[in-house]
PDB file of C-alpha atoms in Angstrom:
ATOM      1  CA  ALA A   1      -5.987   3.563   6.286  1.00 96.00           C
ATOM      2  CA  HIS A   2      -7.465   3.869   2.821  1.00 94.00           C
ATOM      3  CA  ARG A   3      -8.039   0.109   2.061  1.00 92.00           C
ATOM      4  CA  LYS A   4      -9.836  -2.841   3.751  1.00 92.00           C
ATOM      5  CA  GLU A   5      -7.200  -5.230   4.089  1.00 91.00           C
ATOM      6  CA  LEU A   6      -4.830  -2.339   5.649  1.00 94.00           C
ATOM      7  CA  VAL A   7      -8.086  -1.935   8.199  1.00 97.00           C
ATOM      8  CA  GLU A   8      -8.262  -5.177   9.150  1.00 96.00           C
ATOM      9  CA  GLN A   9      -4.336  -6.238   9.210  1.00 95.00           C
ATOM     10  CA  ALA A  10      -4.002  -2.852  11.514  1.00 96.00           C
ATOM     11  CA  ALA A  11      -6.924  -4.301  14.097  1.00 97.00           C
ATOM     12  CA  THR A  12      -5.784  -7.768  14.111  1.00 97.00           C
ATOM     13  CA  LYS A  13      -1.779  -6.872  15.041  1.00 97.00           C
ATOM     14  CA  LEU A  14      -3.350  -4.550  17.613  1.00 96.00           C
ATOM     15  CA  GLN A  15      -5.072  -7.379  19.038  1.00 96.00           C
ATOM     16  CA  ALA A  16      -2.892  -9.761  18.755  1.00 96.00           C
ATOM     17  CA  ILE A  17      -0.302  -7.228  20.676  1.00 96.00           C
ATOM     18  CA  ASP A  18      -2.525  -6.659  23.365  1.00 95.00           C
ATOM     19  CA  PRO A  19      -5.610  -9.269  23.785  1.00 95.00           C
ATOM     20  CA  GLY A  20      -7.154  -7.592  26.634  1.00 94.00           C
ATOM     21  CA  ILE A  21      -7.857  -4.314  24.673  1.00 94.00           C
ATOM     22  CA  ARG A  22     -11.168  -4.008  22.985  1.00 96.00           C
ATOM     23  CA  VAL A  23     -10.202  -3.296  19.370  1.00 97.00           C
ATOM     24  CA  GLY A  24     -13.079  -1.725  16.768  1.00 97.00           C
ATOM     25  CA  ILE A  25     -13.005  -1.315  13.074  1.00 97.00           C
ATOM     26  CA  ASP A  26     -15.089   1.538  11.649  1.00 97.00           C
ATOM     27  CA  MET A  27     -16.104   0.652   8.186  1.00 96.00           C
ATOM     28  CA  ALA A  28     -19.050   0.378   5.975  1.00 94.00           C
ATOM     29  CA  SER A  29     -21.284  -1.585   8.236  1.00 95.00           C
ATOM     30  CA  ARG A  30     -18.976  -2.469  10.686  1.00 95.00           C
ATOM     31  CA  ARG A  31     -19.169  -0.112  13.510  1.00 96.00           C
ATOM     32  CA  ALA A  32     -16.573   1.005  16.494  1.00 96.00           C
ATOM     33  CA  ASP A  33     -17.894   2.802  19.387  1.00 93.00           C
ATOM     34  CA  GLY A  34     -16.637   4.707  22.625  1.00 91.00           C
ATOM     35  CA  GLU A  35     -15.731   1.442  24.905  1.00 94.00           C
ATOM     36  CA  CYS A  36     -12.994   0.503  22.285  1.00 96.00           C
ATOM     37  CA  ARG A  37      -9.645   1.217  23.455  1.00 96.00           C
ATOM     38  CA  ALA A  38      -8.397   1.529  19.774  1.00 97.00           C
ATOM     39  CA  VAL A  39     -10.467   2.430  16.762  1.00 98.00           C
ATOM     40  CA  VAL A  40      -9.236   1.609  13.020  1.00 98.00           C
ATOM     41  CA  ALA A  41     -11.025   3.199  10.826  1.00 97.00           C
ATOM     42  CA  SER A  42     -10.932   3.755   6.840  1.00 97.00           C
ATOM     43  CA  VAL A  43     -11.027   7.298   5.313  1.00 97.00           C
ATOM     44  CA  GLN A  44     -13.499   6.623   3.053  1.00 96.00           C
ATOM     45  CA  THR A  45     -15.957   5.870   5.773  1.00 97.00           C
ATOM     46  CA  LEU A  46     -14.825   8.901   7.912  1.00 97.00           C
ATOM     47  CA  ALA A  47     -15.032  10.733   4.838  1.00 96.00           C
ATOM     48  CA  SER A  48     -18.931  10.479   5.282  1.00 96.00           C
ATOM     49  CA  GLN A  49     -20.199  13.571   7.324  1.00 95.00           C
ATOM     50  CA  LYS A  50     -22.730  10.970   8.895  1.00 95.00           C
ATOM     51  CA  ARG A  51     -20.126   8.547   9.772  1.00 96.00           C
ATOM     52  CA  ILE A  52     -17.559  10.765  11.670  1.00 97.00           C
ATOM     53  CA  GLY A  53     -20.104  12.776  13.019  1.00 96.00           C
ATOM     54  CA  ARG A  54     -20.838   9.787  15.398  1.00 96.00           C
ATOM     55  CA  TRP A  55     -17.573  10.804  17.263  1.00 97.00           C
ATOM     56  CA  ASP A  56     -16.814  13.410  19.646  1.00 96.00           C
ATOM     57  CA  ARG A  57     -13.679  15.915  18.385  1.00 96.00           C
ATOM     58  CA  ASP A  58     -11.678  14.925  21.267  1.00 95.00           C
ATOM     59  CA  ALA A  59     -12.684  11.205  21.634  1.00 95.00           C
ATOM     60  CA  PHE A  60      -9.284  10.173  20.762  1.00 97.00           C
ATOM     61  CA  SER A  61      -6.043  11.020  22.341  1.00 96.00           C
ATOM     62  CA  GLN A  62      -3.854  10.017  19.437  1.00 97.00           C
ATOM     63  CA  VAL A  63      -4.804   9.353  15.619  1.00 98.00           C
ATOM     64  CA  ILE A  64      -2.613   7.775  13.468  1.00 97.00           C
ATOM     65  CA  VAL A  65      -2.512   7.926   9.696  1.00 97.00           C
ATOM     66  CA  ASP A  66      -1.330   4.879   7.844  1.00 95.00           C
ATOM     67  CA  GLU A  67       0.147   5.691   4.446  1.00 93.00           C
ATOM     68  CA  CYS A  68       0.353   9.047   4.922  1.00 94.00           C
ATOM     69  CA  HIS A  69       1.774  10.451   2.030  1.00 92.00           C
ATOM     70  CA  HIS A  70      -1.879  10.295   0.776  1.00 92.00           C
ATOM     71  CA  ALA A  71      -2.321  12.741   3.365  1.00 93.00           C
ATOM     72  CA  LEU A  72      -2.835  15.677   0.915  1.00 92.00           C
ATOM     73  CA  ALA A  73      -6.224  14.704  -0.068  1.00 92.00           C
ATOM     74  CA  LYS A  74      -9.065  16.466   1.103  1.00 94.00           C
ATOM     75  CA  THR A  75     -10.519  13.355   2.692  1.00 96.00           C
ATOM     76  CA  TYR A  76      -7.364  12.803   4.538  1.00 96.00           C
ATOM     77  CA  ARG A  77      -7.415  16.732   5.343  1.00 96.00           C
ATOM     78  CA  ASP A  78     -10.830  17.117   6.818  1.00 97.00           C
ATOM     79  CA  ILE A  79     -10.648  13.701   8.812  1.00 97.00           C
ATOM     80  CA  LEU A  80      -7.393  15.252  10.181  1.00 97.00           C
ATOM     81  CA  ASP A  81      -9.705  19.017  11.206  1.00 97.00           C
ATOM     82  CA  TYR A  82     -12.263  17.343  12.379  1.00 97.00           C
ATOM     83  CA  PHE A  83     -10.459  15.555  14.991  1.00 97.00           C
ATOM     84  CA  ARG A  84      -8.416  18.669  15.656  1.00 97.00           C
ATOM     85  CA  CYS A  85      -5.087  17.317  14.505  1.00 96.00           C
ATOM     86  CA  PHE A  86      -4.070  20.684  13.062  1.00 93.00           C
ATOM     87  CA  ASP A  87      -4.564  22.624  16.423  1.00 94.00           C
ATOM     88  CA  SER A  88      -1.984  23.822  18.629  1.00 91.00           C
ATOM     89  CA  GLY A  89      -2.283  21.524  21.511  1.00 91.00           C
ATOM     90  CA  GLY A  90      -4.413  19.801  19.708  1.00 94.00           C
ATOM     91  CA  THR A  91      -4.934  15.547  19.400  1.00 96.00           C
ATOM     92  CA  LYS A  92      -1.382  14.396  19.078  1.00 96.00           C
ATOM     93  CA  THR A  93      -0.868  12.922  15.431  1.00 96.00           C
ATOM     94  CA  LEU A  94       1.474  10.540  13.770  1.00 96.00           C
ATOM     95  CA  GLY A  95       1.943   9.662  10.030  1.00 96.00           C
ATOM     96  CA  VAL A  96       3.264   6.327   8.871  1.00 95.00           C
ATOM     97  CA  THR A  97       4.295   5.492   5.515  1.00 93.00           C
ATOM     98  CA  ALA A  98       7.193   3.445   3.182  1.00 88.00           C
ATOM     99  CA  THR A  99       6.588   6.153   0.656  1.00 81.00           C
ATOM    100  CA  LEU A 100       7.968   9.452   2.175  1.00 78.00           C
ATOM    101  CA  ALA A 101       7.380  11.034  -1.425  1.00 73.00           C
ATOM    102  CA  ARG A 102       4.421  11.577  -3.625  1.00 72.00           C
ATOM    103  CA  GLY A 103       4.573  10.860  -7.632  1.00 66.00           C
ATOM    104  CA  ASP A 104       3.055  14.057  -8.334  1.00 67.00           C
ATOM    105  CA  ASP A 105       6.317  16.046  -6.410  1.00 67.00           C
ATOM    106  CA  LYS A 106       3.591  17.717  -3.999  1.00 75.00           C
ATOM    107  CA  GLY A 107       5.760  18.221  -0.588  1.00 78.00           C
ATOM    108  CA  LEU A 108       4.646  16.366   2.488  1.00 84.00           C
ATOM    109  CA  GLY A 109       5.498  19.502   4.970  1.00 85.00           C
ATOM    110  CA  GLN A 110       2.262  21.128   5.399  1.00 83.00           C
ATOM    111  CA  ILE A 111       0.910  18.136   7.123  1.00 89.00           C
ATOM    112  CA  TRP A 112       3.617  16.328   8.675  1.00 92.00           C
ATOM    113  CA  PRO A 113       6.004  19.284   9.242  1.00 90.00           C
ATOM    114  CA  GLU A 114       8.703  16.652  11.002  1.00 91.00           C
ATOM    115  CA  VAL A 115      10.036  13.238  10.449  1.00 91.00           C
ATOM    116  CA  ALA A 116       9.887  11.629  13.781  1.00 92.00           C
ATOM    117  CA  TYR A 117      11.988   8.352  12.768  1.00 93.00           C
ATOM    118  CA  GLU A 118      13.196   6.906   9.610  1.00 92.00           C
ATOM    119  CA  ARG A 119      14.823   3.862   8.801  1.00 91.00           C
ATOM    120  CA  SER A 120      16.685   3.232   5.185  1.00 90.00           C
ATOM    121  CA  ILE A 121      16.679   0.080   3.463  1.00 90.00           C
ATOM    122  CA  LEU A 122      20.363   0.367   3.534  1.00 94.00           C
ATOM    123  CA  GLU A 123      20.029   0.403   7.250  1.00 95.00           C
ATOM    124  CA  MET A 124      17.759  -2.421   7.475  1.00 94.00           C
ATOM    125  CA  VAL A 125      20.239  -4.466   5.662  1.00 96.00           C
ATOM    126  CA  ALA A 126      23.071  -3.651   7.717  1.00 96.00           C
ATOM    127  CA  ASP A 127      21.300  -4.457  10.423  1.00 96.00           C
ATOM    128  CA  GLY A 128      20.504  -7.599   9.193  1.00 95.00           C
ATOM    129  CA  PHE A 129      16.860  -7.015   8.670  1.00 96.00           C
ATOM    130  CA  LEU A 130      16.839  -7.259   5.025  1.00 95.00           C
ATOM    131  CA  VAL A 131      19.153  -9.748   2.669  1.00 93.00           C
ATOM    132  CA  ARG A 132      21.454  -7.493   0.445  1.00 93.00           C
ATOM    133  CA  PRO A 133      19.458  -7.290  -2.961  1.00 91.00           C
ATOM    134  CA  LYS A 134      20.976  -8.678  -5.961  1.00 91.00           C
ATOM    135  CA  GLY A 135      20.068  -7.321  -9.174  1.00 91.00           C
ATOM    136  CA  ILE A 136      20.525  -9.668 -12.575  1.00 91.00           C
ATOM    137  CA  SER A 137      19.277  -7.997 -16.095  1.00 89.00           C
ATOM    138  CA  ALA A 138      17.247  -9.785 -18.470  1.00 85.00           C
ATOM    139  CA  PRO A 139      16.793  -7.289 -21.331  1.00 84.00           C
ATOM    140  CA  LEU A 140      14.343  -7.562 -24.073  1.00 89.00           C
ATOM    141  CA  ASP A 141      15.806  -6.158 -26.855  1.00 86.00           C
ATOM    142  CA  SER A 142      13.190  -6.107 -29.261  1.00 89.00           C
ATOM    143  CA  LEU A 143      11.120  -3.764 -26.279  1.00 90.00           C
ATOM    144  CA  ASP A 144      10.654  -0.541 -27.292  1.00 90.00           C
ATOM    145  CA  MET A 145      10.311   2.161 -24.804  1.00 90.00           C
ATOM    146  CA  SER A 146      10.018   5.006 -26.833  1.00 91.00           C
ATOM    147  CA  LYS A 147       6.384   3.613 -27.895  1.00 92.00           C
ATOM    148  CA  VAL A 148       5.452   3.393 -23.991  1.00 92.00           C
ATOM    149  CA  ALA A 149       3.100   6.843 -23.255  1.00 92.00           C
ATOM    150  CA  VAL A 150       3.496   8.324 -19.846  1.00 89.00           C
ATOM    151  CA  ALA A 151       0.749   9.608 -17.805  1.00 87.00           C
ATOM    152  CA  HIS A 152       1.419  11.733 -14.477  1.00 75.00           C
ATOM    153  CA  GLY A 153       5.086  10.971 -14.690  1.00 77.00           C
ATOM    154  CA  ASP A 154       5.240   7.115 -14.942  1.00 84.00           C
ATOM    155  CA  TYR A 155       4.192   4.493 -17.941  1.00 90.00           C
ATOM    156  CA  THR A 156       0.443   3.427 -18.523  1.00 93.00           C
ATOM    157  CA  ALA A 157       0.043   0.436 -18.356  1.00 93.00           C
ATOM    158  CA  SER A 158      -1.888  -0.345 -21.079  1.00 93.00           C
ATOM    159  CA  SER A 159       0.630   0.957 -23.889  1.00 94.00           C
ATOM    160  CA  LEU A 160       3.360  -0.972 -21.610  1.00 94.00           C
ATOM    161  CA  GLU A 161       1.405  -4.090 -21.896  1.00 95.00           C
ATOM    162  CA  GLU A 162       1.274  -3.517 -25.706  1.00 94.00           C
ATOM    163  CA  GLN A 163       4.897  -3.316 -25.930  1.00 94.00           C
ATOM    164  CA  LEU A 164       5.720  -6.087 -23.660  1.00 95.00           C
ATOM    165  CA  VAL A 165       3.206  -8.778 -25.523  1.00 94.00           C
ATOM    166  CA  ALA A 166       5.227  -7.669 -28.962  1.00 93.00           C
ATOM    167  CA  ALA A 167       8.423  -8.083 -27.007  1.00 94.00           C
ATOM    168  CA  LYS A 168       7.381 -11.680 -25.805  1.00 93.00           C
ATOM    169  CA  PHE A 169       7.946 -10.782 -22.593  1.00 95.00           C
ATOM    170  CA  ALA A 170       6.390 -13.773 -20.392  1.00 96.00           C
ATOM    171  CA  GLU A 171       9.042 -16.423 -22.501  1.00 95.00           C
ATOM    172  CA  ALA A 172      11.637 -14.618 -21.550  1.00 95.00           C
ATOM    173  CA  VAL A 173      10.630 -14.481 -17.806  1.00 95.00           C
ATOM    174  CA  ALA A 174      10.119 -17.895 -18.061  1.00 96.00           C
ATOM    175  CA  THR A 175      13.518 -18.368 -19.484  1.00 96.00           C
ATOM    176  CA  ALA A 176      15.127 -15.770 -16.619  1.00 95.00           C
ATOM    177  CA  TYR A 177      13.201 -17.873 -13.918  1.00 96.00           C
ATOM    178  CA  ARG A 178      14.826 -21.373 -14.995  1.00 96.00           C
ATOM    179  CA  GLU A 179      18.247 -20.001 -15.239  1.00 95.00           C
ATOM    180  CA  TYR A 180      18.349 -17.878 -11.853  1.00 94.00           C
ATOM    181  CA  ALA A 181      15.713 -18.644  -9.807  1.00 94.00           C
ATOM    182  CA  ALA A 182      14.391 -22.414 -10.733  1.00 95.00           C
ATOM    183  CA  ASP A 183      15.120 -23.481  -7.117  1.00 95.00           C
ATOM    184  CA  ARG A 184      13.104 -21.018  -5.172  1.00 94.00           C
ATOM    185  CA  PRO A 185       9.647 -19.295  -5.019  1.00 96.00           C
ATOM    186  CA  GLY A 186       9.471 -16.356  -6.411  1.00 94.00           C
ATOM    187  CA  ILE A 187       7.199 -13.241  -7.511  1.00 96.00           C
ATOM    188  CA  VAL A 188       6.587 -11.719 -11.130  1.00 96.00           C
ATOM    189  CA  PHE A 189       5.168  -8.153 -10.911  1.00 95.00           C
ATOM    190  CA  THR A 190       3.123  -7.269 -14.106  1.00 95.00           C
ATOM    191  CA  PRO A 191       1.907  -4.155 -15.386  1.00 94.00           C
ATOM    192  CA  THR A 192      -1.935  -5.815 -16.138  1.00 95.00           C
ATOM    193  CA  VAL A 193      -4.076  -8.588 -15.024  1.00 96.00           C
ATOM    194  CA  ALA A 194      -3.705  -9.672 -18.957  1.00 96.00           C
ATOM    195  CA  THR A 195       0.096  -9.681 -18.508  1.00 96.00           C
ATOM    196  CA  ALA A 196       0.013 -11.585 -15.269  1.00 97.00           C
ATOM    197  CA  HIS A 197      -2.148 -14.419 -17.019  1.00 97.00           C
ATOM    198  CA  MET A 198       0.687 -14.336 -20.006  1.00 97.00           C
ATOM    199  CA  ALA A 199       3.429 -14.934 -17.484  1.00 97.00           C
ATOM    200  CA  VAL A 200       1.584 -17.424 -15.711  1.00 98.00           C
ATOM    201  CA  ASP A 201       1.148 -19.695 -18.733  1.00 97.00           C
ATOM    202  CA  ALA A 202       4.476 -19.374 -19.788  1.00 97.00           C
ATOM    203  CA  LEU A 203       5.805 -20.119 -16.532  1.00 97.00           C
ATOM    204  CA  ARG A 204       3.623 -23.447 -16.396  1.00 98.00           C
ATOM    205  CA  ALA A 205       4.598 -24.381 -19.882  1.00 97.00           C
ATOM    206  CA  ALA A 206       8.298 -24.380 -18.339  1.00 96.00           C
ATOM    207  CA  GLY A 207       7.549 -26.639 -15.827  1.00 96.00           C
ATOM    208  CA  PHE A 208       6.761 -24.554 -13.078  1.00 97.00           C
ATOM    209  CA  LYS A 209       3.678 -24.254 -10.665  1.00 97.00           C
ATOM    210  CA  ALA A 210       2.136 -20.537 -11.188  1.00 97.00           C
ATOM    211  CA  GLU A 211      -0.680 -18.588 -10.240  1.00 97.00           C
ATOM    212  CA  ALA A 212      -2.287 -15.127 -11.213  1.00 96.00           C
ATOM    213  CA  VAL A 213      -2.919 -12.778  -8.197  1.00 95.00           C
ATOM    214  CA  TRP A 214      -4.401  -9.259  -8.884  1.00 93.00           C
ATOM    215  CA  GLY A 215      -6.366  -6.324  -6.736  1.00 86.00           C
ATOM    216  CA  ASP A 216     -10.059  -7.326  -7.667  1.00 85.00           C
ATOM    217  CA  MET A 217      -9.652 -10.850  -6.202  1.00 85.00           C
ATOM    218  CA  ASP A 218     -11.814 -12.173  -3.670  1.00 80.00           C
ATOM    219  CA  SER A 219      -9.914 -12.277  -0.107  1.00 70.00           C
ATOM    220  CA  ILE A 220     -11.253 -15.530   0.274  1.00 61.00           C
TER     221      ILE A 220
END
């Protein structure tokens, strides 16, 4: 996996499913060994020749790649190649992702030639695993999206922030929340940390308890 949180989460789940097995983590200063039944490793650690070289190329009977839409990157490909995942009759390899597409439109077929199993949101709703979504639009009349810059097929966070602030989005968020969701917990997704704090301030001013959470926060 490519993030610390995903590595630790996977290791915890494996251990919960079968408390009797030894699960190791190979990431930064944490090292697994051949006594482990399962090893969860970070891509960044295995990208090091010294670290990946600690493992025999046939050390594992199966390699599972989390967020496998990233696997076109050289770091992923080098790891898969090292463990003979591309060899005919080599190590069994499975990729899992909730995003079977890339923003750059590059095809995943060169790495993952077959989709073994997929489950759509519609199927999950029909089977009762997800609630039926309901969309409510609370438009910002003064938001001018024509002024928001685009890079790599998506809006840039800084220019989107600028236009959202100009349109007084935070107050609109608080108003919409009071009208549609005042009786339930909610999550507001914003493009930047600054706009997250603005939304928090507006929600608090409207009488709601709110906190900002972002990726660089201490996990403890």
